Short mmCIF file of C-alpha atoms and ligand atoms in Angstrom, two decimals:
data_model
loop_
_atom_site.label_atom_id
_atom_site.label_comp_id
_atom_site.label_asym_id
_atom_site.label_seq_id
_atom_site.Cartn_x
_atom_site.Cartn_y
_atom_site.Cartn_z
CA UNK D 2 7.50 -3.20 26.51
CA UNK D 3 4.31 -3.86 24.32
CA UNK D 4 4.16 -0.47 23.13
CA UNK D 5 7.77 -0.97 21.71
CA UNK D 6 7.10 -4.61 20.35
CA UNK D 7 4.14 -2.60 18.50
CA UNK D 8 6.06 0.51 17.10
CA UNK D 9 8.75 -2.67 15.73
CA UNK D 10 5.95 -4.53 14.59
CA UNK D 11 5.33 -1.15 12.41
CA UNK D 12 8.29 -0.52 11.17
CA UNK D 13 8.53 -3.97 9.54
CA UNK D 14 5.00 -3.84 8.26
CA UNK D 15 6.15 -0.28 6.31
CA UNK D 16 9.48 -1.60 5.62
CA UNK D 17 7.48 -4.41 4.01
CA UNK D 18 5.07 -2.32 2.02
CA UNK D 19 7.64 -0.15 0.62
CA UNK D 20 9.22 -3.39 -0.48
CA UNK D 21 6.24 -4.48 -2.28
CA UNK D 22 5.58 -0.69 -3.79
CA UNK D 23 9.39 -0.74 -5.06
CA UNK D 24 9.35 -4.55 -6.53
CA UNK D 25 6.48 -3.40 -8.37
CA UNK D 26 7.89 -0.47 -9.86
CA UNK D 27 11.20 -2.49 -10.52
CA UNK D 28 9.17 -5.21 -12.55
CA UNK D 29 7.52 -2.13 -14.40
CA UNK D 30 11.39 -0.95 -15.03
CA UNK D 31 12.99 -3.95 -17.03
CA UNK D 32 10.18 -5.25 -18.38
CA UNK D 33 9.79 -4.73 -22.34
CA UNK D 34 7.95 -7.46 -23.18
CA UNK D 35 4.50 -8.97 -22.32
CA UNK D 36 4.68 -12.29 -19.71
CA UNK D 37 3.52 -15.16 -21.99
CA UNK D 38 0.89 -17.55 -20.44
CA UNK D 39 -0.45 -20.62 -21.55
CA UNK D 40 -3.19 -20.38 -18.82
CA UNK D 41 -6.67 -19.40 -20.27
CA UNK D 42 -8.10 -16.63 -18.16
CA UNK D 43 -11.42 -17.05 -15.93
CA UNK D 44 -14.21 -15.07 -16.51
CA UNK D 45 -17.20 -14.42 -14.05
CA UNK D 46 -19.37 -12.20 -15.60
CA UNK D 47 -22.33 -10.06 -13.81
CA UNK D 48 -24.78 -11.16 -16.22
CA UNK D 49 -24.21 -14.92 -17.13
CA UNK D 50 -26.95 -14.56 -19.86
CA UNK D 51 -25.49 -12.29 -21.98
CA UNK D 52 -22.64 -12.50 -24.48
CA UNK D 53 -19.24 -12.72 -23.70
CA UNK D 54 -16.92 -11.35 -26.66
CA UNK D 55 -13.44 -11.52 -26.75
CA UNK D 56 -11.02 -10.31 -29.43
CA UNK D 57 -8.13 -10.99 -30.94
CA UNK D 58 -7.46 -8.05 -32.87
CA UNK D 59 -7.19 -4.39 -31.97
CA UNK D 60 -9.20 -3.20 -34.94
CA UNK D 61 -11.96 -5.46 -33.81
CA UNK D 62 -12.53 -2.89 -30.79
CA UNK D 63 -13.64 0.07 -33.59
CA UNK D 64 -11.11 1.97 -32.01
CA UNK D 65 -10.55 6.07 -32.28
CA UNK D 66 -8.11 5.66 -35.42
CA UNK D 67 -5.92 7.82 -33.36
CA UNK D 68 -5.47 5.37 -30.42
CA UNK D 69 -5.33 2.11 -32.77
CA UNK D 70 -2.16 4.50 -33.81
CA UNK D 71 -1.00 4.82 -30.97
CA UNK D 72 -0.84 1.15 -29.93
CA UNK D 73 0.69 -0.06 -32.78
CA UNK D 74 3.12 2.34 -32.67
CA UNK D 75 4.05 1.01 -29.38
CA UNK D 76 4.58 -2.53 -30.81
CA UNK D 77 1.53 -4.23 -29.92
CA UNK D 78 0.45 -5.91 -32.74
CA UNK D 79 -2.52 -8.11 -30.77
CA UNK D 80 -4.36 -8.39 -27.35
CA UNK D 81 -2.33 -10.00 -24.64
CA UNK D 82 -4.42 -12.86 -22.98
CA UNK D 83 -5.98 -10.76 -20.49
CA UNK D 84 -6.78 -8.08 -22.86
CA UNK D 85 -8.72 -9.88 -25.35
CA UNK D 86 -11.69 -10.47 -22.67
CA UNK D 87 -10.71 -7.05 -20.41
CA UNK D 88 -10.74 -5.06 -23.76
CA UNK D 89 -14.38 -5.72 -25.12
CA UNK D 90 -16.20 -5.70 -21.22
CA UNK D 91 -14.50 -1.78 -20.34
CA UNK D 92 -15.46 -0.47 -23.82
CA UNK D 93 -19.09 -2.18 -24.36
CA UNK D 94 -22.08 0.24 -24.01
CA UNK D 95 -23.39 0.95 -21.17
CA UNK D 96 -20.48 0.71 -19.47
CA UNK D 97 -19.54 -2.34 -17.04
CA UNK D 98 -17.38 -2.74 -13.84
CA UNK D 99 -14.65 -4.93 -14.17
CA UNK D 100 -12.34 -6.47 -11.53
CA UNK D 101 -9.19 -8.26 -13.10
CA UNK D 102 -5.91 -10.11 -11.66
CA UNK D 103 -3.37 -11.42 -13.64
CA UNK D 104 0.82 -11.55 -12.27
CA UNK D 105 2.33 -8.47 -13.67
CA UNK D 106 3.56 -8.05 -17.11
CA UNK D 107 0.46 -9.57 -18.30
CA UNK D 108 -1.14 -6.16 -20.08
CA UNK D 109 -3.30 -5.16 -17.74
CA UNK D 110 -1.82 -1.77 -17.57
CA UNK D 111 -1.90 -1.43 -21.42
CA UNK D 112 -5.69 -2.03 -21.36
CA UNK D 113 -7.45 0.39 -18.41
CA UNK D 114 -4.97 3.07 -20.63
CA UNK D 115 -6.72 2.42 -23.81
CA UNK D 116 -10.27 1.89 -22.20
CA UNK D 117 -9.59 5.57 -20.60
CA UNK D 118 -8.38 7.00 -23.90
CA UNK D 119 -11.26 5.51 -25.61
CA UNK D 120 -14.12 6.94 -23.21
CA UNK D 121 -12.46 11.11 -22.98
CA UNK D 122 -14.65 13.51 -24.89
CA UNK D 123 -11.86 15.64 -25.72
CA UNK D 124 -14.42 18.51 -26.71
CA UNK D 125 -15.00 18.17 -22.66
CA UNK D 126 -12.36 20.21 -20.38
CA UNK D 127 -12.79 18.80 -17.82
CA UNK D 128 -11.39 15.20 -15.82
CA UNK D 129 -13.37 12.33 -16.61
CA UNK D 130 -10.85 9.64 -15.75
CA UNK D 131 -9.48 9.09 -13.00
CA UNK D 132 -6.73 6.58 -12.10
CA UNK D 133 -5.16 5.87 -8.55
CA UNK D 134 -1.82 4.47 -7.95
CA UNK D 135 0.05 3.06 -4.89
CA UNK D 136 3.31 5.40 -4.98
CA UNK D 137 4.14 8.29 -6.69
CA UNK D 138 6.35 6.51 -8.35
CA UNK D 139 3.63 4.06 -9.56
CA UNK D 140 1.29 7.19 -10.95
CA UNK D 141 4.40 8.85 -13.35
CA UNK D 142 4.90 5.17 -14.72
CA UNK D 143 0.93 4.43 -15.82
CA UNK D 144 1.27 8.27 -17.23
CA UNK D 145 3.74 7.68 -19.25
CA UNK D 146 1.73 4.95 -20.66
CA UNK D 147 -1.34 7.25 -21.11
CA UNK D 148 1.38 9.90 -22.81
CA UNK D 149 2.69 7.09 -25.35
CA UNK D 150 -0.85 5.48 -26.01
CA UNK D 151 -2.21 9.13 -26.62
CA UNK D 152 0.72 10.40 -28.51
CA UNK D 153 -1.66 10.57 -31.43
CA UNK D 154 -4.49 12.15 -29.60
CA UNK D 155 -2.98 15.04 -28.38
CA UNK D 156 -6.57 16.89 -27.52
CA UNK D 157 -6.63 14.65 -24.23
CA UNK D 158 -4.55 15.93 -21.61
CA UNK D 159 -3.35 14.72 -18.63
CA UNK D 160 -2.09 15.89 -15.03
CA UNK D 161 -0.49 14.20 -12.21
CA UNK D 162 -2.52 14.21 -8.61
CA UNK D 163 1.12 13.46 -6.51
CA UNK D 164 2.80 15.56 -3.67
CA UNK D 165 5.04 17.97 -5.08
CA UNK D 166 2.34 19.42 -7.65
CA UNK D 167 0.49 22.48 -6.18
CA UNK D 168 -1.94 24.60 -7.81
CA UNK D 169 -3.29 27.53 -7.01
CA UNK D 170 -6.83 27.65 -4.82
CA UNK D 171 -9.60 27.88 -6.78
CA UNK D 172 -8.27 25.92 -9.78
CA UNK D 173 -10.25 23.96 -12.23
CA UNK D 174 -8.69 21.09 -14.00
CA UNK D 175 -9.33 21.07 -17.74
CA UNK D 176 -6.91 18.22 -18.18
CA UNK D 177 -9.42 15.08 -19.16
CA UNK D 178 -7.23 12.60 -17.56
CA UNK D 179 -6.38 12.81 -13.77
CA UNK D 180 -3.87 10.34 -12.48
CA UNK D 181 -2.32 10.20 -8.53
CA UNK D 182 -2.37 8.97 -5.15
CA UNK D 183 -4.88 9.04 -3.01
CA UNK D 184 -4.73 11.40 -0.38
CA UNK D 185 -3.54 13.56 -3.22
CA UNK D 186 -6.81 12.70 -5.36
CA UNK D 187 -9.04 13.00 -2.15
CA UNK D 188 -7.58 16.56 -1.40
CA UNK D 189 -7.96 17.91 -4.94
CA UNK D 190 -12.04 16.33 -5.04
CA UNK D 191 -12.52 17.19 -1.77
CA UNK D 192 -11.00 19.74 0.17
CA UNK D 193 -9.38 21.59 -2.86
CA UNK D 194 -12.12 21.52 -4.93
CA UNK D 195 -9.99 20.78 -8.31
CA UNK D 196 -12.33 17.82 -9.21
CA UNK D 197 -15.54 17.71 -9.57
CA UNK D 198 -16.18 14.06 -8.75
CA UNK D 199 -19.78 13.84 -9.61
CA UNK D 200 -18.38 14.31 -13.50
CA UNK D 201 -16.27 11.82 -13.50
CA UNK D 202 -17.06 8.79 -15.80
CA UNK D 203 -14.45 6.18 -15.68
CA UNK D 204 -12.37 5.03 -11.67
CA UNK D 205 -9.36 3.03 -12.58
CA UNK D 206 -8.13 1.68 -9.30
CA UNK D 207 -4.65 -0.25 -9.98
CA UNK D 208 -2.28 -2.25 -8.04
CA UNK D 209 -5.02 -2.77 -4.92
CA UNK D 210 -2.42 -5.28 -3.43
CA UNK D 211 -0.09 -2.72 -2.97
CA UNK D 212 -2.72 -0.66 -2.35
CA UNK D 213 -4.16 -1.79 0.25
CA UNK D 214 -0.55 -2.55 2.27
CA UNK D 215 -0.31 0.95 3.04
CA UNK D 216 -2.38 2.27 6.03
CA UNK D 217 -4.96 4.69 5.21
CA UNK D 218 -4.68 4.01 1.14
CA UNK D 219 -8.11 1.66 1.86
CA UNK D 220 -9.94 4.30 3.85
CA UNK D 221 -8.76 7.17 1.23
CA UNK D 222 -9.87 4.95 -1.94
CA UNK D 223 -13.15 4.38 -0.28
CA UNK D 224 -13.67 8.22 0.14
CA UNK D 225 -13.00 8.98 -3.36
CA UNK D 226 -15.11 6.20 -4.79
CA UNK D 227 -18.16 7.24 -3.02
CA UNK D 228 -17.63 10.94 -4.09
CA UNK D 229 -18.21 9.60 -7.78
CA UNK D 230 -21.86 9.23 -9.61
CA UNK D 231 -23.64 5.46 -9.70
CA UNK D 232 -22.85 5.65 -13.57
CA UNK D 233 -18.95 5.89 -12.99
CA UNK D 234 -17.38 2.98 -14.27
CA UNK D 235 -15.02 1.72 -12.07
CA UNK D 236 -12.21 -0.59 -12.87
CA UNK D 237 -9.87 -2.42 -9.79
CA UNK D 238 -6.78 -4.06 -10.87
CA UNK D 239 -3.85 -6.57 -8.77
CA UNK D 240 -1.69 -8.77 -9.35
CA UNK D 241 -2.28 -10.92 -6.54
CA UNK D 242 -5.67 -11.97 -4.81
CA UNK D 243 -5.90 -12.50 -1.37
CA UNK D 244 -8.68 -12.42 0.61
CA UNK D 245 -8.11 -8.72 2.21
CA UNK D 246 -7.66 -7.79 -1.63
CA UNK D 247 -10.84 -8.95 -2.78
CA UNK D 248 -12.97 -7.98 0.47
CA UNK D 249 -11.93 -4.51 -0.54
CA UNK D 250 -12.07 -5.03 -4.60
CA UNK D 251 -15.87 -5.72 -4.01
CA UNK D 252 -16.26 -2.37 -1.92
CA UNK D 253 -14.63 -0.75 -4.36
CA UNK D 254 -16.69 -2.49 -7.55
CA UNK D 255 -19.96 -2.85 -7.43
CA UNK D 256 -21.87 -5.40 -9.52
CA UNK D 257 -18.30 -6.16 -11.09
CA UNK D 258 -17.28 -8.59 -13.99
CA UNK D 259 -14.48 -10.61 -12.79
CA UNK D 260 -11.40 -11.75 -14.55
CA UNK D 261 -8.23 -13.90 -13.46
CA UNK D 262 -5.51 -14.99 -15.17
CA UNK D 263 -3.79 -17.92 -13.27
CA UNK D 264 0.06 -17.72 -12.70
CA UNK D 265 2.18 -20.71 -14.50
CA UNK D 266 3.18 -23.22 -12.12
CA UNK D 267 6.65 -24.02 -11.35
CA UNK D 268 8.49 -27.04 -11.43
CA UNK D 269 11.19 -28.78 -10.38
CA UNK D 270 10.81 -31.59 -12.82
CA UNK D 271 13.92 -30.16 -14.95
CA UNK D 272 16.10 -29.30 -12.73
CA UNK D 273 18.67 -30.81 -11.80
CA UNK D 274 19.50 -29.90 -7.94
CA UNK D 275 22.76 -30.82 -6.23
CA UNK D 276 24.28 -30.23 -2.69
CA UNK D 277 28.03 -29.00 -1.34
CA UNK D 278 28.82 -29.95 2.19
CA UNK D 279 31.30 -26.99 3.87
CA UNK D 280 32.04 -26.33 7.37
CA UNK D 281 31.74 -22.47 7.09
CA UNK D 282 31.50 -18.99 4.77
CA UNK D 283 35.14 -19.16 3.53
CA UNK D 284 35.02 -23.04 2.52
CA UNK D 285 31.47 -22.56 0.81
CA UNK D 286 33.74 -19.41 -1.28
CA UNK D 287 36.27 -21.76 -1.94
CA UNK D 288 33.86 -24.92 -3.31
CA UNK D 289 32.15 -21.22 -5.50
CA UNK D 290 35.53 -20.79 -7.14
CA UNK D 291 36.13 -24.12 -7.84
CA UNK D 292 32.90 -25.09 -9.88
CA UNK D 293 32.80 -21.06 -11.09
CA UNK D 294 34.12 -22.14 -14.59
CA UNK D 295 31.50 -24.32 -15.05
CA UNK D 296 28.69 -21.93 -13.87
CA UNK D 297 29.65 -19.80 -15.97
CA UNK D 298 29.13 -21.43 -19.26
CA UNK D 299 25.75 -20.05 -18.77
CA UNK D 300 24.25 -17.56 -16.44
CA UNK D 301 24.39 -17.74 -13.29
CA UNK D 302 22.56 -15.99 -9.85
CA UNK D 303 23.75 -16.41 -6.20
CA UNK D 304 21.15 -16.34 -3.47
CA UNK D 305 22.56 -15.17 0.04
CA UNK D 306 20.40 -14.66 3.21
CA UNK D 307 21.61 -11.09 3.88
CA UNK D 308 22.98 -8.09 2.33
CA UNK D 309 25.89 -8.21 4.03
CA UNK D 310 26.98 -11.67 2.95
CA UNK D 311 25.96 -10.61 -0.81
CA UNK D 312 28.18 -7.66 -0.73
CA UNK D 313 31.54 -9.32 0.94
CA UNK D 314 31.05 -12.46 -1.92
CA UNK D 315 30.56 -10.45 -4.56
CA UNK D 316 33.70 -8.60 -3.28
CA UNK D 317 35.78 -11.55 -2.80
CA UNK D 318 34.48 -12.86 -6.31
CA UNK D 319 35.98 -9.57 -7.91
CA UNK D 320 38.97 -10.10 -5.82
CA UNK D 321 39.25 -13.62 -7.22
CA UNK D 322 38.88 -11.54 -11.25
CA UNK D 323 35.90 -12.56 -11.87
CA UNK D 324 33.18 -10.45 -13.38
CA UNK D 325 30.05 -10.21 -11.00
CA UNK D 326 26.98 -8.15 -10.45
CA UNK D 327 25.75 -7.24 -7.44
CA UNK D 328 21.98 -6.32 -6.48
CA UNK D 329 21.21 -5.37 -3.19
CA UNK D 330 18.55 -3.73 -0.91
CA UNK D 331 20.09 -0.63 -0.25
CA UNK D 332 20.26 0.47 -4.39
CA UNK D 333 17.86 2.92 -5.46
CA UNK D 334 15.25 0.80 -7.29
CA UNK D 335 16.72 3.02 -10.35
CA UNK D 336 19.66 1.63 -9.91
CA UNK D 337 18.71 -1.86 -9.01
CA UNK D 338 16.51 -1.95 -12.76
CA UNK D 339 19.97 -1.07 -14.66
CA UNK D 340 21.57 -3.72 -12.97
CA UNK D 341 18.87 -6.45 -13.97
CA UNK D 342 19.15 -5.12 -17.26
CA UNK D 343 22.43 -5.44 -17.26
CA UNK D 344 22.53 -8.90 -16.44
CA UNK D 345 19.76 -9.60 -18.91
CA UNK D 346 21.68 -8.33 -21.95
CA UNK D 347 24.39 -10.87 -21.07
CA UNK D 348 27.22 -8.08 -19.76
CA UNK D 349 27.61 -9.97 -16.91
CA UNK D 350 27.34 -13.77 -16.39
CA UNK D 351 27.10 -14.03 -12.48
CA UNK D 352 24.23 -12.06 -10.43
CA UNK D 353 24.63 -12.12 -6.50
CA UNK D 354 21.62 -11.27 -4.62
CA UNK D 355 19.88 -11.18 -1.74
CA UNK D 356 16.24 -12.81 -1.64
CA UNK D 357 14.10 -9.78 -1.38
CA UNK D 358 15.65 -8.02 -4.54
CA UNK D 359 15.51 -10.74 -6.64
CA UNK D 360 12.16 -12.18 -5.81
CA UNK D 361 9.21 -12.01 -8.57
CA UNK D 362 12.12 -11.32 -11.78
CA UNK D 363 12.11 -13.89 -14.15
CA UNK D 364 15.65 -13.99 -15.70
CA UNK D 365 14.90 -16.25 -18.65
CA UNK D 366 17.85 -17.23 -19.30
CA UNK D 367 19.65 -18.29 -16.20
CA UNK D 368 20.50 -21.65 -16.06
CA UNK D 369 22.19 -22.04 -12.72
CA UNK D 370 20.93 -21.31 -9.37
CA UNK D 371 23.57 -21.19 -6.76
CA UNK D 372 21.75 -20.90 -2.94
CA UNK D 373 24.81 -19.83 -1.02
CA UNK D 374 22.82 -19.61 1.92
CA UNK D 375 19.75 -21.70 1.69
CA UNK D 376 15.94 -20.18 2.12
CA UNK D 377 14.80 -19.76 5.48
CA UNK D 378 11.57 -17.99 6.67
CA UNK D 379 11.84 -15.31 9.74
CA UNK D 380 11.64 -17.95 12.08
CA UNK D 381 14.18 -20.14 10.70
CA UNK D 382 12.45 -22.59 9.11
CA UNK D 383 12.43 -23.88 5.46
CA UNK D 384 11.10 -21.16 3.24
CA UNK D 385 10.05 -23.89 0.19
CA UNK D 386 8.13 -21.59 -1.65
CA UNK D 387 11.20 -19.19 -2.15
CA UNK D 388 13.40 -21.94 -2.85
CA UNK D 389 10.57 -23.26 -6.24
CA UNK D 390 10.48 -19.34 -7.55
CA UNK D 391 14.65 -19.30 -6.75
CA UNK D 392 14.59 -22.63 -8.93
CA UNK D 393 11.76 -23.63 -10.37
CA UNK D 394 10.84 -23.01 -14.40
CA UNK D 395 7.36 -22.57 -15.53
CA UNK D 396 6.34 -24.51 -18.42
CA UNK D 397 7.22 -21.92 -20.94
CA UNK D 398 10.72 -21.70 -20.07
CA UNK D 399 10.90 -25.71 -19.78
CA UNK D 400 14.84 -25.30 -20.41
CA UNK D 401 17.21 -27.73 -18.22
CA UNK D 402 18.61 -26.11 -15.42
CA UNK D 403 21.20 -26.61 -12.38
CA UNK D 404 20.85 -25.58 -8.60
CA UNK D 405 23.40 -25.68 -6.43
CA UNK D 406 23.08 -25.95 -2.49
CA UNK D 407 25.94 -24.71 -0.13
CA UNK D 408 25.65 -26.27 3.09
CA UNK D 409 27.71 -25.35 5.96
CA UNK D 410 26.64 -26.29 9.53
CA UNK D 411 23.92 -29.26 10.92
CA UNK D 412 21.46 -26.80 10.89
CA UNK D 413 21.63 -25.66 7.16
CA UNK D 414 21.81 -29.53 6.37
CA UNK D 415 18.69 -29.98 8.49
CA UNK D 416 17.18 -27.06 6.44
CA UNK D 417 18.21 -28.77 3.28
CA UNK D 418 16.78 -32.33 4.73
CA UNK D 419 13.35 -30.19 5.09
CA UNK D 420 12.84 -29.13 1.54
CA UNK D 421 13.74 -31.93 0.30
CA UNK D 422 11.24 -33.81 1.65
CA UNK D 423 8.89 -31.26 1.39
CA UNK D 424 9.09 -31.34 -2.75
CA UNK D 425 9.32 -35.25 -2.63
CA UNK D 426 5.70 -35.26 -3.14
CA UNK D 427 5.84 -33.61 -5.93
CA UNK D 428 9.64 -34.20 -7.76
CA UNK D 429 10.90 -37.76 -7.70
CA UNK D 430 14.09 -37.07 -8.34
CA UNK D 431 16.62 -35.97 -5.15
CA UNK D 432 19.40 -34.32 -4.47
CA UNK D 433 22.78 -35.24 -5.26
CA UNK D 434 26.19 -34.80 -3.41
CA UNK D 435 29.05 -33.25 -4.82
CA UNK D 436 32.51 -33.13 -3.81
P1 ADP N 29 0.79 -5.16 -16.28
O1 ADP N 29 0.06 -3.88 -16.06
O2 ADP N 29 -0.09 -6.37 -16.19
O3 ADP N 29 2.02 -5.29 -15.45
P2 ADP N 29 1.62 -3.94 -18.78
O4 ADP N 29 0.38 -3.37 -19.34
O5 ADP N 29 2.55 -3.00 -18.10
O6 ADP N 29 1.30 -5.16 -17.80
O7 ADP N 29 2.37 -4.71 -19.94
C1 ADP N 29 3.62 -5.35 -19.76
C2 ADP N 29 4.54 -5.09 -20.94
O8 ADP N 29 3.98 -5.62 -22.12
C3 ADP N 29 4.74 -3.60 -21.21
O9 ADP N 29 6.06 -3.40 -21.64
C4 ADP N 29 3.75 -3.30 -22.33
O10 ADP N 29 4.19 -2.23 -23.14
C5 ADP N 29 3.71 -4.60 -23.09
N1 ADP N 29 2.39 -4.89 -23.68
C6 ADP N 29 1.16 -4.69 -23.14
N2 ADP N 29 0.19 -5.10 -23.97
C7 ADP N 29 0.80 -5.60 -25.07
C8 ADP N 29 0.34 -6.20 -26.30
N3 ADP N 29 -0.95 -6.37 -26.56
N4 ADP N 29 1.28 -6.59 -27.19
C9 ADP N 29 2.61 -6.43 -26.93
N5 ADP N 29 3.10 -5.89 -25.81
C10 ADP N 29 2.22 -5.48 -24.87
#
């Protein structure tokens, strides 16, 4: 009995981690531009007394002239919010500890790159940064970053500390730059002897949210972090910040700066939100095709609770003519990136989804929100907070928009009922029938 409930209880938690792993690495995907915040960022330094700089020019950081190249030949033509405080603190003398949070997208990435680049000796061959990653997946995606950042600087090296890449016993890494997982990076300091820890000078830990979802990644990150000298600066990234996150962000950082970029808030103050009364899946189809001209003026995405109902709509949809994308769980995240993009560059108007794909993409310019199946939590209660990120805009994006509820039985009415009085409090207007 118990012993099965547990082994369940597993499953989901991994099932969940993955998720979080793979959304992650989808946001990296389709994102080619830098998330725009109006937020200022929050600074807690170690030492209160002494100056804070920020920048707002790359040249400002005196910069190898090689690396201010390199970032301006990747487009970046100024710090991003986070990086104009992040920027100065990892590259002041002596070094400092840093641990930052901002949502994703916001540059953090960009910045541990450039402080690593900045602090090689190339003249040295051996590692001297070292940067763990959730997934394997995760790692190649930061090195790329450290291979287009360093394009110009092609003295520093770099090699990948993932499963699948063996070298022989008795190896000594020359490469200046070590980037991997970390049972991977624990192996090769430890056990394998390709690292010698003790000469490492700069710990980039990123993504600890996702880091810390997957069992033993704590423990592992721990072990490697105490293998490295007292002078190592070390450097935790997330972009969340939960409790569990920053109990283990302040094992992990010692006498740490601390930076955190709040998240925009949504709003359902321009929205306009309406509701469709059905009696079951086909009628809810039905009252779809009849408003679909009008959805599709602009863009469109349709929410459904499972992937099952995603994939026969968007069938029936196509059956009906009409051009529709599909993005569901069981896509490679590859392939799920190609749809979004897809859908970004306009190819196709209407996006059917499930939740769990869909969740933390901003798709600017989607204008209606169609919940086919409203948001319910695991327990079959109101999920309120999905159905703000479904429907809500943050500031930035203030552009009018329309959401569309299907209801079909008491109990998604009752649902309905529920959220709307939960966001009463906060959005005066309410819902509106349609026929
Ligand atoms: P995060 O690590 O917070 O998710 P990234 O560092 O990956 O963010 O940056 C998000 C996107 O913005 C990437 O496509 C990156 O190339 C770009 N980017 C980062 N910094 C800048 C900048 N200063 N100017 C313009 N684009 C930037």
């Amino acid at each position: 009995g118990s012993l099965q409930i547990n082994e369940k209880d597993d499953k989901l938690k991994a099932a969940a981690n993955e998720d979080k792993a793979a959304q992650s690495l989808l946001n990296k995907l389709i994102r080619s531009n830098l998330v725009n915040t109006t937020n200022q960022v929050e600074v807690l330094q170690r030492d209160p007394s002494s100056p804070l700089y920020s920048v707002k020019s790359f040249e400002e950081l005196r910069l190898k002239p090689q690396l201010l190249q390199g970032v301006y030949a990747m487009g970046f033509n100024r710090p991003s919010k986070i990086q104009e405080t992040a920027l100065p603190m990892m590259l002041a003398e002596p070094p400092q500890n840093l641990i930052a949070q901002s949502q994703s997208g916001t540059g953090k990435t960009a910045a541990f790159v450039l402080a690593m680049l900045s602090h090689v000796d190339p003249e040295n061959k051996w590692p001297q940064c070292l940067c763990v990653s959730p997934t394997y997946e995760l790692a190649l995606q930061t090195g790329k970053v450290i291979e287009q950042m360093g394009k110009f600087y092609p003295e520093v090296q770099l090699v990948y500390a993932i499963r699948g890449n063996k070298l022989e016993r008795g190896t000594r890494l020359q490469e200046q730059i070590v980037i991997g997982t970390p049972g991977t990076v624990l192996d090769w300091c430890q056990k394998l002897k390709f690292i010698e820890p003790k000469r490492i000078k700069v710990f980039v830990l990123d993504e600890a949210d996702v880091m810390i979802a997957t069992q033993g990644h704590q423990d592992q990150s721990i072990r490697i972090q105490r293998m490295l000298p007292k002078t190592c600066q070390m450097l935790l990234f997330s972009a969340t910040f939960e409790d569990t996150v920053w109990n283990f962000a302040k094992r992990i950082v010692p006498d740490p700066n601390i930076i955190k970029l709040k998240r925009e808030e949504e709003t359902l103050d321009t929205i306009k939100q309406y509701y469709v009364i059905c009696n079951s899946k086909e009628e809810k189809f039905q009252a779809l095709c009849n408003i679909y001209g009008a959805i599709t003026i602009a863009q469109a995405m349709i929410f459904c609770h499972t992937r099952k109902t995603a994939g026969w709509l968007a069938g029936e949809l196509s059956r009906e003519g009409h051009q529709v994308a599909l993005l569901s769980g069981e896509m490679q995240v590859e392939q799920r990136a190609a749809v979004i993009e897809r859908f970004r560059d306009g190819k196709e108007k209407v996006l059917v989804t499930t939740n769990v794909c869909a969740r933390g993409i901003d798709v600017e310019q989607v204008s209606v929100v169609i919940n086919f199946d409203l948001p319910v939590d695991k327990d079959g209660n109101p999920d309120n907070e999905t159905y703000l990120h479904r429907i809500g805009r943050t500031g930035r994006f203030g552009k009018r928009g329309l959401a569309i509820n299907m209801v079909d039985s008491r109990f998604s009415m009752n649902i309905l009922n529920r959220i709307q009085e939960h966001f009463k409090r906060v959005d005066s207007e309410s819902l509106k029938q349609v026929v």
